[in-house]
Every structure is written in C-alpha cells, then in structure tokens.
Short mmCIF file of C-alpha atoms and ligand atoms in Angstrom, two decimals:
data_model
loop_
_atom_site.label_atom_id
_atom_site.label_comp_id
_atom_site.label_asym_id
_atom_site.label_seq_id
_atom_site.Cartn_x
_atom_site.Cartn_y
_atom_site.Cartn_z
CA MET A 257 109.20 -36.49 139.41
CA ALA A 258 106.70 -34.69 137.43
CA ARG A 259 105.70 -35.97 134.24
CA VAL A 260 107.19 -34.03 131.11
CA LEU A 261 104.22 -34.05 128.49
CA ARG A 262 105.12 -33.94 124.83
CA ASP A 263 103.40 -33.06 121.63
CA VAL A 264 103.55 -35.08 118.20
CA CYS A 265 106.78 -33.88 117.42
CA GLY A 266 108.26 -34.99 120.69
CA ALA A 267 108.90 -31.40 121.89
CA ALA A 268 108.13 -31.04 125.52
CA VAL A 269 104.93 -29.21 126.50
CA SER A 270 105.25 -26.31 128.99
CA GLY A 271 103.53 -24.25 131.35
CA PRO A 272 100.28 -25.50 133.03
CA ARG A 273 97.41 -27.26 131.50
CA VAL A 274 93.91 -26.62 132.45
CA ARG A 275 90.73 -28.14 130.89
CA PHE A 276 87.14 -26.78 130.56
CA GLY A 277 84.97 -29.96 130.79
CA PRO A 278 81.21 -29.62 130.25
CA SER A 279 78.97 -32.12 129.92
CA PRO A 280 76.73 -32.34 126.64
CA THR A 281 73.61 -32.46 129.04
CA GLY A 282 72.71 -29.00 128.19
CA PHE A 283 73.38 -25.98 126.16
CA LEU A 284 76.14 -23.45 127.53
CA HIS A 285 74.90 -21.12 130.24
CA LEU A 286 76.62 -17.69 131.97
CA GLY A 287 77.91 -20.35 134.70
CA GLY A 288 79.76 -22.54 132.49
CA LEU A 289 80.81 -19.83 130.26
CA ARG A 290 82.55 -18.31 133.54
CA THR A 291 84.41 -21.47 134.34
CA ALA A 292 85.52 -21.52 130.97
CA LEU A 293 86.87 -18.02 131.04
CA TYR A 294 88.78 -18.35 134.48
CA ASN A 295 90.50 -21.38 133.19
CA TYR A 296 91.53 -19.79 129.89
CA ILE A 297 92.90 -16.43 131.46
CA PHE A 298 94.76 -18.45 133.95
CA ALA A 299 96.26 -20.77 131.23
CA LYS A 300 96.99 -17.47 129.12
CA GLN A 301 98.42 -15.59 131.85
CA GLN A 302 100.58 -18.46 132.74
CA ARG A 303 101.80 -19.33 129.22
CA GLY A 304 99.84 -22.34 129.12
CA THR A 305 97.72 -24.65 127.43
CA PHE A 306 93.49 -24.44 127.49
CA VAL A 307 91.66 -27.65 126.85
CA LEU A 308 88.22 -27.88 125.54
CA ARG A 309 86.80 -31.61 126.99
CA VAL A 310 83.44 -32.36 126.05
CA GLU A 311 82.69 -34.86 128.79
CA ASP A 312 80.15 -37.34 127.31
CA THR A 313 80.49 -40.18 129.80
CA ASP A 314 76.82 -40.44 131.07
CA GLN A 315 75.65 -41.43 127.26
CA GLY A 316 72.00 -41.49 128.79
CA ARG A 317 71.77 -38.18 129.46
CA VAL A 318 73.91 -36.50 126.67
CA VAL A 319 71.27 -34.29 124.78
CA PRO A 320 71.70 -34.33 120.92
CA GLY A 321 73.16 -31.03 119.34
CA ALA A 322 74.65 -29.68 122.79
CA ALA A 323 78.24 -30.53 122.43
CA GLU A 324 77.96 -28.82 119.10
CA SER A 325 76.10 -26.08 120.39
CA ILE A 326 78.55 -25.86 123.52
CA GLU A 327 81.37 -25.66 120.64
CA GLY A 328 79.52 -23.11 118.80
CA MET A 329 78.91 -20.90 121.52
CA LEU A 330 82.59 -21.06 122.42
CA HIS A 331 83.46 -20.08 118.69
CA TRP A 332 81.05 -17.05 119.38
CA ALA A 333 82.56 -15.93 122.63
CA ASP A 334 85.73 -16.03 120.87
CA SER A 335 84.77 -14.42 117.82
CA HIS A 336 86.58 -11.30 118.22
CA LEU A 337 89.29 -12.33 120.03
CA GLN A 338 90.60 -15.68 119.03
CA TRP A 339 90.80 -16.68 122.82
CA TRP A 340 90.98 -20.29 123.01
CA HIS A 341 91.84 -21.35 119.47
CA ASN A 342 95.42 -19.87 120.21
CA THR A 343 96.33 -21.75 123.36
CA ALA A 344 95.76 -25.22 122.21
CA VAL A 345 98.38 -27.70 120.98
CA THR A 346 98.24 -30.22 118.50
CA GLY A 347 99.29 -33.73 119.47
CA PRO A 348 98.13 -36.97 121.07
CA VAL A 349 97.92 -35.29 124.50
CA CYS A 350 95.75 -32.45 123.36
CA GLY A 351 93.80 -31.61 120.11
CA LYS A 352 93.24 -28.18 118.46
CA PRO A 353 90.72 -27.72 120.66
CA HIS A 354 90.66 -30.84 122.33
CA ARG A 355 87.03 -32.47 121.79
CA LYS A 356 87.55 -36.28 122.88
CA THR A 357 86.18 -37.72 126.04
CA ARG A 358 84.59 -41.04 125.90
CA ARG A 359 87.88 -43.13 126.47
CA PRO A 360 86.23 -46.13 127.78
CA GLN A 361 89.42 -48.03 127.06
CA THR A 362 91.37 -45.94 128.94
CA SER A 363 89.15 -45.99 131.77
CA LEU A 364 88.25 -49.92 131.38
CA ALA A 365 92.33 -51.01 131.61
CA ALA A 366 92.15 -48.04 134.55
CA SER A 367 89.78 -50.14 136.36
CA GLU A 368 91.37 -53.48 135.90
CA VAL A 369 94.45 -51.80 137.20
CA LEU A 370 92.38 -50.65 140.41
CA LEU A 371 90.52 -54.61 140.46
CA ASP A 372 94.39 -55.92 140.36
CA ARG A 373 95.44 -53.88 143.37
CA GLY A 374 92.44 -54.45 145.25
CA ALA A 375 91.43 -50.80 145.16
CA ALA A 376 88.21 -51.60 143.33
CA TYR A 377 86.11 -54.82 143.33
CA ARG A 378 82.94 -56.27 141.35
CA CYS A 379 79.74 -55.51 142.41
CA PHE A 380 76.77 -57.68 141.68
CA CYS A 381 73.74 -56.22 143.74
CA THR A 382 71.03 -55.98 141.82
CA PRO A 383 68.99 -53.04 141.04
CA GLN A 384 66.29 -54.39 143.17
CA ARG A 385 68.47 -54.67 146.21
CA LEU A 386 70.09 -51.31 145.61
CA GLU A 387 66.30 -49.95 145.67
CA LEU A 388 65.27 -51.74 148.67
CA LEU A 389 68.56 -50.28 150.53
CA ARG A 390 67.36 -46.86 149.49
CA LYS A 391 63.96 -47.31 150.65
CA GLU A 392 65.15 -48.21 154.04
CA ALA A 393 67.23 -45.47 154.45
CA LEU A 394 64.62 -42.93 153.47
CA ARG A 395 62.39 -44.40 155.99
CA ASN A 396 64.91 -44.41 158.76
CA GLN A 397 65.68 -40.60 157.59
CA GLN A 398 69.11 -41.38 156.69
CA THR A 399 70.68 -40.52 153.33
CA PRO A 400 70.72 -43.27 151.30
CA ARG A 401 74.35 -45.12 150.44
CA TYR A 402 75.51 -48.19 149.37
CA ASP A 403 76.65 -50.79 152.29
CA ASN A 404 79.51 -52.21 150.64
CA ARG A 405 78.38 -55.57 150.50
CA CYS A 406 80.35 -56.65 147.44
CA ARG A 407 83.43 -55.44 149.41
CA HIS A 408 83.75 -58.83 151.32
CA LEU A 409 83.40 -61.29 148.44
CA THR A 410 85.77 -63.81 148.41
CA PRO A 411 87.54 -64.35 145.21
CA LYS A 412 85.96 -67.69 145.01
CA GLU A 413 82.63 -66.52 145.49
CA VAL A 414 83.32 -63.81 142.46
CA ALA A 415 84.26 -66.16 140.16
CA GLU A 416 81.22 -68.11 140.58
CA LYS A 417 79.19 -65.36 140.24
CA LEU A 418 80.95 -64.40 137.31
CA ALA A 419 80.80 -67.93 135.80
CA ARG A 420 76.74 -67.84 136.49
CA GLY A 421 76.96 -64.93 134.24
CA LEU A 422 75.34 -62.33 136.65
CA ASP A 423 75.85 -58.51 135.70
CA TRP A 424 78.44 -56.69 137.79
CA VAL A 425 79.82 -53.06 138.06
CA VAL A 426 82.73 -51.92 139.78
CA ARG A 427 83.13 -50.15 142.75
CA PHE A 428 85.85 -48.19 144.18
CA ARG A 429 87.06 -48.91 148.20
CA LEU A 430 86.79 -45.60 149.39
CA GLU A 431 89.58 -45.87 152.10
CA ARG A 432 89.21 -43.55 155.62
CA GLY A 433 91.94 -41.05 156.54
CA VAL A 434 91.63 -38.96 153.68
CA GLU A 435 94.45 -36.15 153.03
CA PRO A 436 93.97 -32.82 153.41
CA PHE A 437 94.24 -30.76 150.10
CA GLN A 438 94.79 -27.33 149.91
CA ASP A 439 92.31 -25.65 147.21
CA LEU A 440 93.83 -22.71 145.43
CA VAL A 441 90.65 -20.66 146.19
CA TYR A 442 88.83 -22.49 149.48
CA GLY A 443 92.38 -23.18 151.21
CA TRP A 444 92.83 -26.57 153.24
CA ASN A 445 90.04 -29.17 152.53
CA LYS A 446 89.29 -32.42 153.31
CA HIS A 447 85.78 -34.57 153.48
CA GLU A 448 86.07 -37.99 154.70
CA VAL A 449 83.78 -39.52 152.00
CA ALA A 450 83.86 -43.02 153.27
CA GLU A 451 81.91 -41.79 156.51
CA VAL A 452 79.05 -40.52 154.32
CA GLU A 453 79.24 -42.08 151.36
CA GLY A 454 78.93 -45.80 149.91
CA ASP A 455 81.52 -47.30 147.83
CA PRO A 456 81.14 -45.19 144.56
CA VAL A 457 80.20 -47.15 141.24
CA ILE A 458 83.40 -46.15 138.85
CA LEU A 459 82.63 -48.60 135.78
CA LYS A 460 78.98 -49.35 134.68
CA GLY A 461 77.28 -52.69 133.60
CA ASP A 462 77.69 -51.24 130.00
CA GLY A 463 81.68 -50.94 130.48
CA PHE A 464 81.36 -47.08 130.57
CA PRO A 465 83.23 -45.34 133.30
CA THR A 466 81.21 -42.73 135.50
CA TYR A 467 82.22 -39.31 135.72
CA HIS A 468 84.45 -39.89 138.61
CA LEU A 469 86.82 -42.49 137.26
CA ALA A 470 86.62 -40.81 133.59
CA ASN A 471 87.11 -37.66 134.81
CA VAL A 472 90.94 -38.54 137.09
CA VAL A 473 92.06 -40.60 134.20
CA ASP A 474 91.35 -38.23 131.47
CA ASP A 475 92.91 -35.34 133.56
CA HIS A 476 96.07 -37.98 134.10
CA HIS A 477 96.17 -38.80 130.70
CA MET A 478 95.58 -35.31 129.21
CA GLY A 479 98.53 -34.02 131.75
CA ILE A 480 96.14 -31.50 133.35
CA SER A 481 98.14 -29.51 135.97
CA HIS A 482 95.64 -27.66 137.38
CA VAL A 483 91.64 -28.02 137.75
CA LEU A 484 89.71 -25.09 137.93
CA ARG A 485 85.82 -26.25 138.14
CA GLY A 486 82.65 -25.16 140.10
CA THR A 487 82.33 -25.28 143.81
CA GLU A 488 79.79 -28.03 143.50
CA TRP A 489 82.82 -30.51 143.05
CA LEU A 490 84.64 -29.75 145.92
CA THR A 491 83.18 -32.53 148.25
CA SER A 492 84.07 -34.90 145.23
CA THR A 493 87.48 -33.86 145.17
CA SER A 494 88.70 -36.01 148.55
CA LYS A 495 87.13 -38.77 146.34
CA HIS A 496 89.12 -38.36 143.44
CA LEU A 497 92.59 -37.92 145.56
CA LEU A 498 91.58 -41.21 146.40
CA LEU A 499 91.60 -42.33 143.28
CA TYR A 500 94.89 -40.84 142.35
CA LYS A 501 96.44 -42.22 145.35
CA ALA A 502 95.08 -45.74 144.51
CA PHE A 503 96.59 -45.29 141.10
CA GLY A 504 99.89 -43.97 142.08
CA TRP A 505 99.42 -40.71 140.16
CA GLU A 506 100.25 -37.34 140.75
CA PRO A 507 97.36 -35.29 141.47
CA PRO A 508 96.39 -31.83 139.59
CA GLN A 509 96.24 -28.92 142.01
CA PHE A 510 92.69 -27.90 142.56
CA GLY A 511 90.86 -24.59 142.60
CA HIS A 512 86.89 -24.48 143.09
CA LEU A 513 85.07 -21.44 141.81
CA PRO A 514 82.49 -19.93 143.84
CA LEU A 515 78.93 -20.08 142.62
CA LEU A 516 77.27 -17.56 140.37
CA LEU A 517 74.18 -16.52 141.89
CA ASN A 518 71.24 -14.05 141.13
CA LYS A 519 71.85 -10.65 142.55
CA ASP A 520 69.36 -11.34 145.31
CA GLY A 521 71.05 -14.72 146.05
CA SER A 522 69.01 -17.14 144.48
CA LYS A 523 70.07 -19.79 142.01
CA LEU A 524 70.70 -18.73 138.81
CA SER A 525 67.75 -21.37 137.04
CA LYS A 526 68.76 -22.63 133.74
CA ARG A 527 65.13 -23.25 133.33
CA GLN A 528 64.45 -19.76 133.19
CA GLY A 529 65.96 -19.83 129.83
CA ASP A 530 67.58 -16.61 130.00
CA ILE A 531 71.17 -17.49 131.25
CA PHE A 532 71.95 -19.54 127.91
CA LEU A 533 74.86 -17.79 125.48
CA GLU A 534 72.39 -18.67 122.38
CA ARG A 535 70.01 -15.82 123.88
CA PHE A 536 72.31 -13.11 124.41
CA ALA A 537 74.23 -14.36 121.00
CA GLN A 538 70.76 -14.12 119.01
CA GLU A 539 70.02 -10.52 121.08
CA GLY A 540 73.12 -9.13 119.86
CA TYR A 541 75.34 -8.62 122.68
CA LEU A 542 79.26 -8.72 122.30
CA PRO A 543 80.87 -11.55 123.56
CA GLU A 544 83.30 -9.26 125.68
CA ALA A 545 80.28 -7.78 127.58
CA LEU A 546 79.29 -10.85 128.82
CA LEU A 547 83.05 -11.72 129.98
CA ASP A 548 83.30 -8.50 131.36
CA MET A 549 80.06 -8.71 133.34
CA ILE A 550 80.61 -12.16 134.63
CA THR A 551 84.23 -11.42 135.91
CA ASN A 552 83.43 -8.04 137.25
CA CYS A 553 80.74 -9.67 139.56
CA GLY A 554 83.13 -12.22 140.94
CA SER A 555 86.26 -11.94 142.21
CA GLY A 556 90.09 -12.35 141.12
CA PHE A 557 90.86 -8.89 140.43
CA ALA A 558 92.58 -6.34 142.52
CA GLU A 559 89.78 -3.70 141.73
CA LYS A 560 86.27 -3.98 140.51
CA GLN A 561 85.88 -2.26 137.19
CA MET A 562 83.53 -2.03 134.20
CA GLY A 563 84.75 -2.48 130.50
CA ARG A 564 87.56 -4.66 131.06
CA THR A 565 89.11 -6.20 127.87
CA LEU A 566 90.10 -9.86 127.47
CA GLU A 567 93.79 -8.75 127.45
CA GLU A 568 93.33 -6.47 130.53
CA LEU A 569 91.13 -9.41 132.21
CA ILE A 570 94.28 -11.81 131.38
CA SER A 571 96.75 -9.35 132.95
CA GLN A 572 94.98 -8.30 135.76
CA PHE A 573 93.76 -11.83 136.97
CA GLU A 574 95.25 -13.39 140.19
CA ILE A 575 93.85 -16.29 140.94
CA GLY A 576 94.74 -15.77 144.76
CA ARG A 577 91.81 -12.91 145.03
CA ILE A 578 89.39 -15.47 144.05
CA THR A 579 87.11 -15.35 147.27
CA THR A 580 84.87 -18.12 148.43
CA HIS A 581 81.80 -15.65 148.46
CA SER A 582 79.41 -16.52 145.65
CA ALA A 583 79.44 -14.34 142.88
CA LEU A 584 76.34 -12.05 142.16
CA LEU A 585 75.07 -11.49 138.88
CA ASP A 586 73.27 -8.49 137.91
CA LEU A 587 71.50 -9.08 134.72
CA GLU A 588 70.06 -5.79 134.17
CA LYS A 589 73.56 -4.13 134.17
CA LEU A 590 74.25 -6.12 130.80
CA PRO A 591 73.10 -3.43 128.65
CA GLU A 592 75.54 -0.97 130.10
CA PHE A 593 78.69 -3.41 129.73
CA ASN A 594 77.36 -3.91 126.05
CA ARG A 595 77.21 -0.14 125.76
CA MET A 596 80.98 0.32 126.81
CA HIS A 597 82.39 -2.35 124.62
CA LEU A 598 80.44 -1.26 121.52
CA THR A 599 82.00 2.24 122.21
CA ARG A 600 85.31 0.28 121.78
CA HIS A 601 84.16 -1.63 118.93
CA ILE A 602 83.55 1.48 117.19
CA GLU A 603 86.31 3.77 118.17
CA ASN A 604 88.59 0.71 116.96
CA GLU A 605 89.12 0.88 112.97
CA ALA A 606 89.30 -2.59 112.28
CA LEU A 607 86.44 -3.74 114.33
CA ARG A 608 84.16 -0.58 113.38
CA GLN A 609 84.41 -2.30 109.70
CA LYS A 610 82.74 -5.44 110.79
CA LEU A 611 79.66 -3.36 112.62
CA ILE A 612 79.50 -1.13 109.33
CA GLN A 613 78.57 -4.21 107.71
CA GLU A 614 76.26 -5.75 110.23
CA LEU A 615 74.19 -2.13 110.42
CA GLN A 616 73.74 -2.11 106.68
CA LEU A 617 72.42 -5.79 106.59
CA LEU A 618 70.17 -4.84 109.67
CA VAL A 619 69.20 -1.32 107.39
CA GLU A 620 68.43 -3.57 104.59
CA HIS A 621 66.70 -6.20 106.67
CA THR A 622 64.71 -3.63 108.46
CA TYR A 623 64.09 -1.20 105.98
CA GLY A 624 64.31 -2.66 102.87
CA ASP A 625 60.77 -3.04 101.90
CA GLN A 626 60.39 0.78 102.69
CA GLN A 627 62.87 1.70 99.51
CA VAL A 628 65.85 2.54 101.27
CA ASP A 629 67.66 5.17 99.41
CA LYS A 630 70.68 3.33 98.59
CA GLU A 631 72.91 6.28 99.86
CA VAL A 632 72.05 5.54 103.17
CA LEU A 633 73.95 2.12 102.84
CA GLU A 634 77.11 3.77 101.64
CA LYS A 635 79.87 2.82 104.20
CA GLU A 636 80.55 6.46 104.92
CA TYR A 637 77.17 7.24 106.30
CA VAL A 638 76.96 4.21 108.05
CA GLU A 639 80.54 4.97 109.53
CA GLN A 640 79.47 8.31 110.37
CA VAL A 641 75.92 7.44 112.41
CA LEU A 642 78.45 5.22 114.19
CA LEU A 643 81.02 7.21 114.85
CA LEU A 644 78.32 10.03 116.39
CA ARG A 645 75.90 7.72 118.07
CA LYS A 646 78.94 5.66 119.92
CA GLY A 647 78.27 5.83 123.56
CA HIS A 648 74.61 6.80 123.26
CA ILE A 649 73.55 3.20 122.19
CA SER A 650 73.76 -0.59 123.82
CA HIS A 651 73.17 -2.72 120.93
CA LEU A 652 73.66 -1.96 117.06
CA LYS A 653 69.94 -2.73 116.74
CA ASP A 654 69.14 -0.08 118.65
CA LEU A 655 70.00 2.41 115.55
CA VAL A 656 67.58 0.47 113.36
CA SER A 657 64.57 0.83 116.15
CA GLY A 658 61.77 3.30 115.54
CA ASN A 659 63.57 6.29 117.29
CA TYR A 660 66.24 5.93 114.68
CA SER A 661 64.04 5.16 111.68
CA TYR A 662 64.79 8.62 110.62
CA LEU A 663 68.32 7.82 109.47
CA TRP A 664 67.57 5.60 106.98
CA VAL A 665 63.65 6.74 105.47
CA ARG A 666 62.66 10.08 105.56
CA PRO A 667 59.82 10.66 108.16
CA LEU A 668 56.26 11.50 107.38
CA VAL A 669 55.44 14.96 109.11
CA SER A 670 52.86 17.34 107.73
CA ARG A 671 53.31 21.09 107.43
CA GLU A 672 50.04 21.81 109.61
CA HIS A 673 51.65 19.86 112.32
CA LEU A 674 54.72 21.75 112.29
CA GLN A 675 52.42 25.13 112.34
CA THR A 676 51.11 24.30 115.48
CA ILE A 677 54.62 24.78 116.93
CA SER A 678 55.17 28.07 115.29
CA ALA A 679 53.67 30.18 112.41
CA GLU A 680 56.71 30.73 111.22
CA VAL A 681 57.22 27.35 109.48
CA ASP A 682 58.01 28.87 105.73
CA GLU A 683 60.58 31.21 107.12
CA ILE A 684 62.37 28.87 109.29
CA GLY A 685 62.50 26.20 106.33
CA LYS A 686 64.30 29.10 104.04
CA LEU A 687 66.74 30.17 106.43
CA VAL A 688 67.79 26.55 107.09
CA LEU A 689 68.03 25.92 103.65
CA GLY A 690 70.33 28.81 103.57
CA LEU A 691 72.40 27.46 106.03
CA MET A 692 72.79 24.41 103.82
CA ALA A 693 74.99 26.24 101.51
CA LYS A 694 77.75 26.65 104.37
CA PRO A 695 81.36 25.04 102.94
CA ALA A 696 81.70 21.50 104.16
CA ALA A 697 84.68 22.19 105.77
CA VAL A 698 82.48 23.89 108.63
CA TRP A 699 80.15 21.41 109.06
CA THR A 700 80.47 20.48 112.63
CA ILE A 701 78.21 20.27 115.22
CA GLU A 702 79.76 22.88 117.29
CA GLU A 703 79.50 25.21 114.30
CA LEU A 704 75.85 24.18 113.45
CA ASN A 705 74.84 25.15 116.97
CA LYS A 706 76.19 28.49 116.49
CA ASP A 707 74.49 29.13 113.20
CA LEU A 708 70.99 27.57 114.61
CA ARG A 709 71.41 30.23 117.89
CA ASN A 710 71.91 32.89 114.96
CA LEU A 711 69.17 31.60 113.08
CA GLN A 712 66.67 32.03 115.76
CA LYS A 713 67.52 35.54 116.24
CA GLN A 714 66.41 36.09 112.25
CA THR A 715 62.73 34.84 113.24
CA ARG A 716 60.17 37.37 114.21
CA GLU A 717 58.59 35.53 117.45
CA THR A 718 60.00 31.83 117.74
CA LYS A 719 61.70 30.93 120.48
CA TYR A 720 64.80 28.97 120.43
CA SER A 721 63.15 25.71 122.21
CA SER A 722 60.38 25.91 119.64
CA MET A 723 62.11 25.90 116.51
CA MET A 724 64.65 23.26 117.80
CA LYS A 725 61.36 21.21 118.45
CA LEU A 726 59.89 22.10 114.94
CA LEU A 727 63.60 21.02 113.03
CA ARG A 728 63.57 18.02 114.99
CA LEU A 729 60.36 16.86 113.95
CA ALA A 730 61.00 18.23 110.18
CA LEU A 731 64.14 16.25 110.21
CA SER A 732 63.08 12.89 112.03
CA GLY A 733 59.65 12.76 112.68
CA GLN A 734 60.69 12.71 116.58
CA GLN A 735 60.13 14.62 119.52
CA HIS A 736 63.43 13.37 121.07
CA GLY A 737 66.81 12.28 120.11
CA PRO A 738 69.80 13.73 119.21
CA SER A 739 70.62 17.15 118.77
CA VAL A 740 69.37 18.90 115.87
CA ALA A 741 73.02 20.01 114.63
CA GLU A 742 73.65 16.13 115.09
CA MET A 743 70.95 15.24 112.89
CA MET A 744 72.55 17.87 110.36
CA VAL A 745 75.83 16.64 110.51
CA THR A 746 74.41 13.18 109.97
CA LEU A 747 72.05 13.34 107.19
CA GLY A 748 74.53 15.81 105.38
CA PRO A 749 73.05 19.37 103.63
CA ARG A 750 71.73 17.62 100.80
CA GLU A 751 69.11 15.17 102.73
CA VAL A 752 68.58 18.00 105.21
CA CYS A 753 67.54 20.39 102.40
CA GLY A 754 65.48 17.33 100.73
CA ARG A 755 63.49 17.00 103.99
CA ILE A 756 62.92 20.75 104.50
CA ARG A 757 61.78 21.08 100.69
CA LYS A 758 59.08 18.18 101.32
CA VAL A 759 58.17 19.62 104.30
CA LEU A 760 57.63 23.37 102.76
CA SER A 761 55.65 21.44 99.69
CA SER A 762 53.38 19.30 101.67
N1 LIG B 834 81.48 -32.52 133.45
C1 LIG B 834 81.54 -31.63 134.67
C2 LIG B 834 80.51 -30.53 134.56
O1 LIG B 834 79.73 -30.50 133.63
C3 LIG B 834 82.66 -31.47 134.55
C4 LIG B 834 83.53 -31.29 136.41
C5 LIG B 834 84.99 -30.78 136.36
O2 LIG B 834 85.38 -29.80 135.88
O3 LIG B 834 85.85 -32.20 137.04
O4 LIG B 834 80.15 -30.00 135.64
#
C-alpha cells in the first residue's frame, strides 16, 4: 500500500515529491541548474513538491561555502519568479526549502536493520589489503573491485574481531538477479551490479553513510516519489533498488536526464569556470534566459522554441518527451536568449520598474564622476531609454557602454570636425533648433523622420545621408547607433537644443 505522507499539522501531503540533491563539493553549474529545473517543472506541473536537499554526506569533500553558494544561486535563479519557494511544504517530511542532509542517525539505524537481516555485513579489511587488491587487479588489467572476503566471516569470527577492537565498515551484500526497472527516460533497464562490482561500503568507519545508503534512506524518509537525476547515476540505480528491496521499501520512480554537453559534443568542463551560475549572475544575465537556454537545447517539449517563460516551460513540459540524446549547449546563443527575455521584462510594467532602478544605479556607477546631469537619472527619462532601445540590447549594461554614453553625458564634438562632413553646420544647426519648437504632441520618431526629410530640402547642398551623419555626431559623438529621430525623441527637445548650441558656439 502506498505510504501517506503527512505535514506537521497531520494533513496528507499529496502529489509527487521530487528532490534536487546537489553535493556541496563545488558550485552550482549549468548541468546542476538543469537537473533542478526539470525537477521543479515536473513537480509544479503535477502539483507536487520540490525539495532542495544538499547532500553533504561526504564530509571530506565538502567545499566550505559551496552549500550556501548553491542555495544563493537557486535564489538568484528564482529572483523574478519565486519558483521553488512556493512549492516546498513545511513539516518534518520537508522543510521550506528542505536543507537537511546528514542523517547519520537514520542511516546508522538503517545499516543496523540490514546487518540484522544479513543483507549487510561488517568488513574488517585494512586499507593496506584493499590497496593490494587494487594493485593486483590493475596489474592483471582488470577493474579493481572488492573480493567480498568478509561476507564469509562467521558470527564467531566477527565477535572476535570486534572484541579485538579492529576497525570496520559496513558493506551491502550485492545479490545477483536484479530486477529490471522502467526508467522514465531510458525505458527498461538493469545492471547486474554484482557481476561488475564488489560489495559496496554503505557505512564508513567514522559512522557516516556513503552516498548510496544515505540517498536511499533520505529518499525513503522524505517520501520522494520520483528521482530525476543525471544520467551518470543510471548504472547505480539497480544497486539502489537492491537496497530498497533489502529494506522492504517501495522504491520511487526513476528518470535519468541525458548529459549536457558543449555544442561540439565535448564535456562541459567545470574547470572552464564559465559554466558556473555565479559568472552568469555577475555578467548580468537574466535567470530566465539561462532557464530557457538549458531547456531549449534539451528535450521534453513538443517544439523547439526560444523565449519560453517559466510558466510556459511548466505548461509545455512532457516528461515522456525527454530523449536519451545528449543536450548540446550553444553558449554563444545566450546573449540572444537574454535579449528576448530582457525585451519581455521591459514590456512588463512591474518588471520594468526594477530595470529602471538597476539602470539608474548602473548610470551613477559608470558616469557618476563625469558629473551626470541629474535629469538623466529621472525615472521618466530612464524608462524612455529602455522602451526605445528594447530589442536592440541583450544586456542592461549595454546601455552604459561607450556607444550609449551620449544618453548620460554630453559628447565632445568640435565644430571643425562637423565641418568636414558639411560646410552648412550653422544652417543645419539653426534649422534643427527651429524644429525643436514643435509641440510635444507630435514628438514621435515617425514625425521627426518626416521633418528631417523636409529639413534637408532647405539646405543648399548637404545630402540627406551627410546631414544625418552630422547630426548623429553632434548629438551622440558616435558614427553609428540609433536613428537620429530616435536620439532626438530620447534626449528631448531641451537637450537636443543644448547639444546643438554647444556645437554652434564651439
Ligand atoms: N548528490 C548527487 C550529485 O550531486 C545526487 C545524486 C542523486 O540525485 O541521487 O550528483
């Protein structure tokens, strides 16, 4: 009969329960984020629960600060969407979010159950003996494995060794004849682990469980119904199922996610340092762009499509569509993903307000010592810049790069320089000043484009393209960039007049 899980108030917890179980032996990278995300969207779609479980069983390999960093990065990925907070329930089964891993007591008790049942045994082999076994196997070109020697110790021999105070570990007896299991992604599967491995250690000499025991015990006690994890664990699953069988527990369903590789099929190297989330956060990428990219290159959706929101990922995800092919990641496309999501943020009233604040800070930080005219920090102005430049920028910080400095500080342009483009600098300047008296109601890019066309007809000999070049330089100090009409709309008539007058009087 299926177990009924209850929260602190005794209410039955329904729906699937999944977990993301990163080891704090390093920082969160794109592969980890993808596993977390698939778990999350599956839970959300099925009205289930997503649990974060930091697996710090291997204390020797724990990197200080890694657990906090992983949580911090999940918060970051969550910052606009509140994606995993909403799903965790409170209670002994799962915290909010669950961050409890080392359950040495529970695992210790569990290992005793297995010892009592004869499914596990104490192993007294010394590290020296194990090392000899290893070397011998390598010499014979075989894969090293424990020879299960202590399996055959009699109770009397065990008692004697214990009485002598010898060190011991607990090993799990790997039985032959594993049953196949149906993986949600890979289909029917089984690995005759006993044929290729020696009995694995499940409890170490220091009383701490190894991953295999802790994982099974924690998943059972937390009521995990579906284990969605990286494909590197596929071959361990038969071993885990043997453990479930030995305990007499109902196992969860397993689904293994294919590898995430570079575009050329090579391994995503954590050493490259460029796949860690911290880097993307620092570079100003939007979390949604990352979520979109890592699901876009993988499977699980009927169609390949860019620009999906998290809500769309949840509603369109179909676990049965995850294929066994590796997902190829094209990091060069990330700016494009970001551009799409940035555009969506700018178009959304509430999200835009946040961007306005961020841009104001960026401008102050970048141009503060160049005496930014406080007017350029006004909300309306910053908002106008965002609305007009949406779709053209892939990062917010693009707007404080050199190409856009004219938005925040007046450019240095000499009249002599402008005269090399057209001798009619004064005439054009005056015509533009006249144009700036236009009523605000007709201050649109379209209208201004028409006006500029008419204005050129009033010059004696300046071509339209030269006039535009001259005005773009006068207004922005740049040879390229947005249209002159857009610059005028952004800067507003007062600032345009200011810049033209400055050139005329230089
Ligand atoms: N702690 C394991 C890892 O970091 C998780 C394995 C699992 O999900 O069972 O890969």
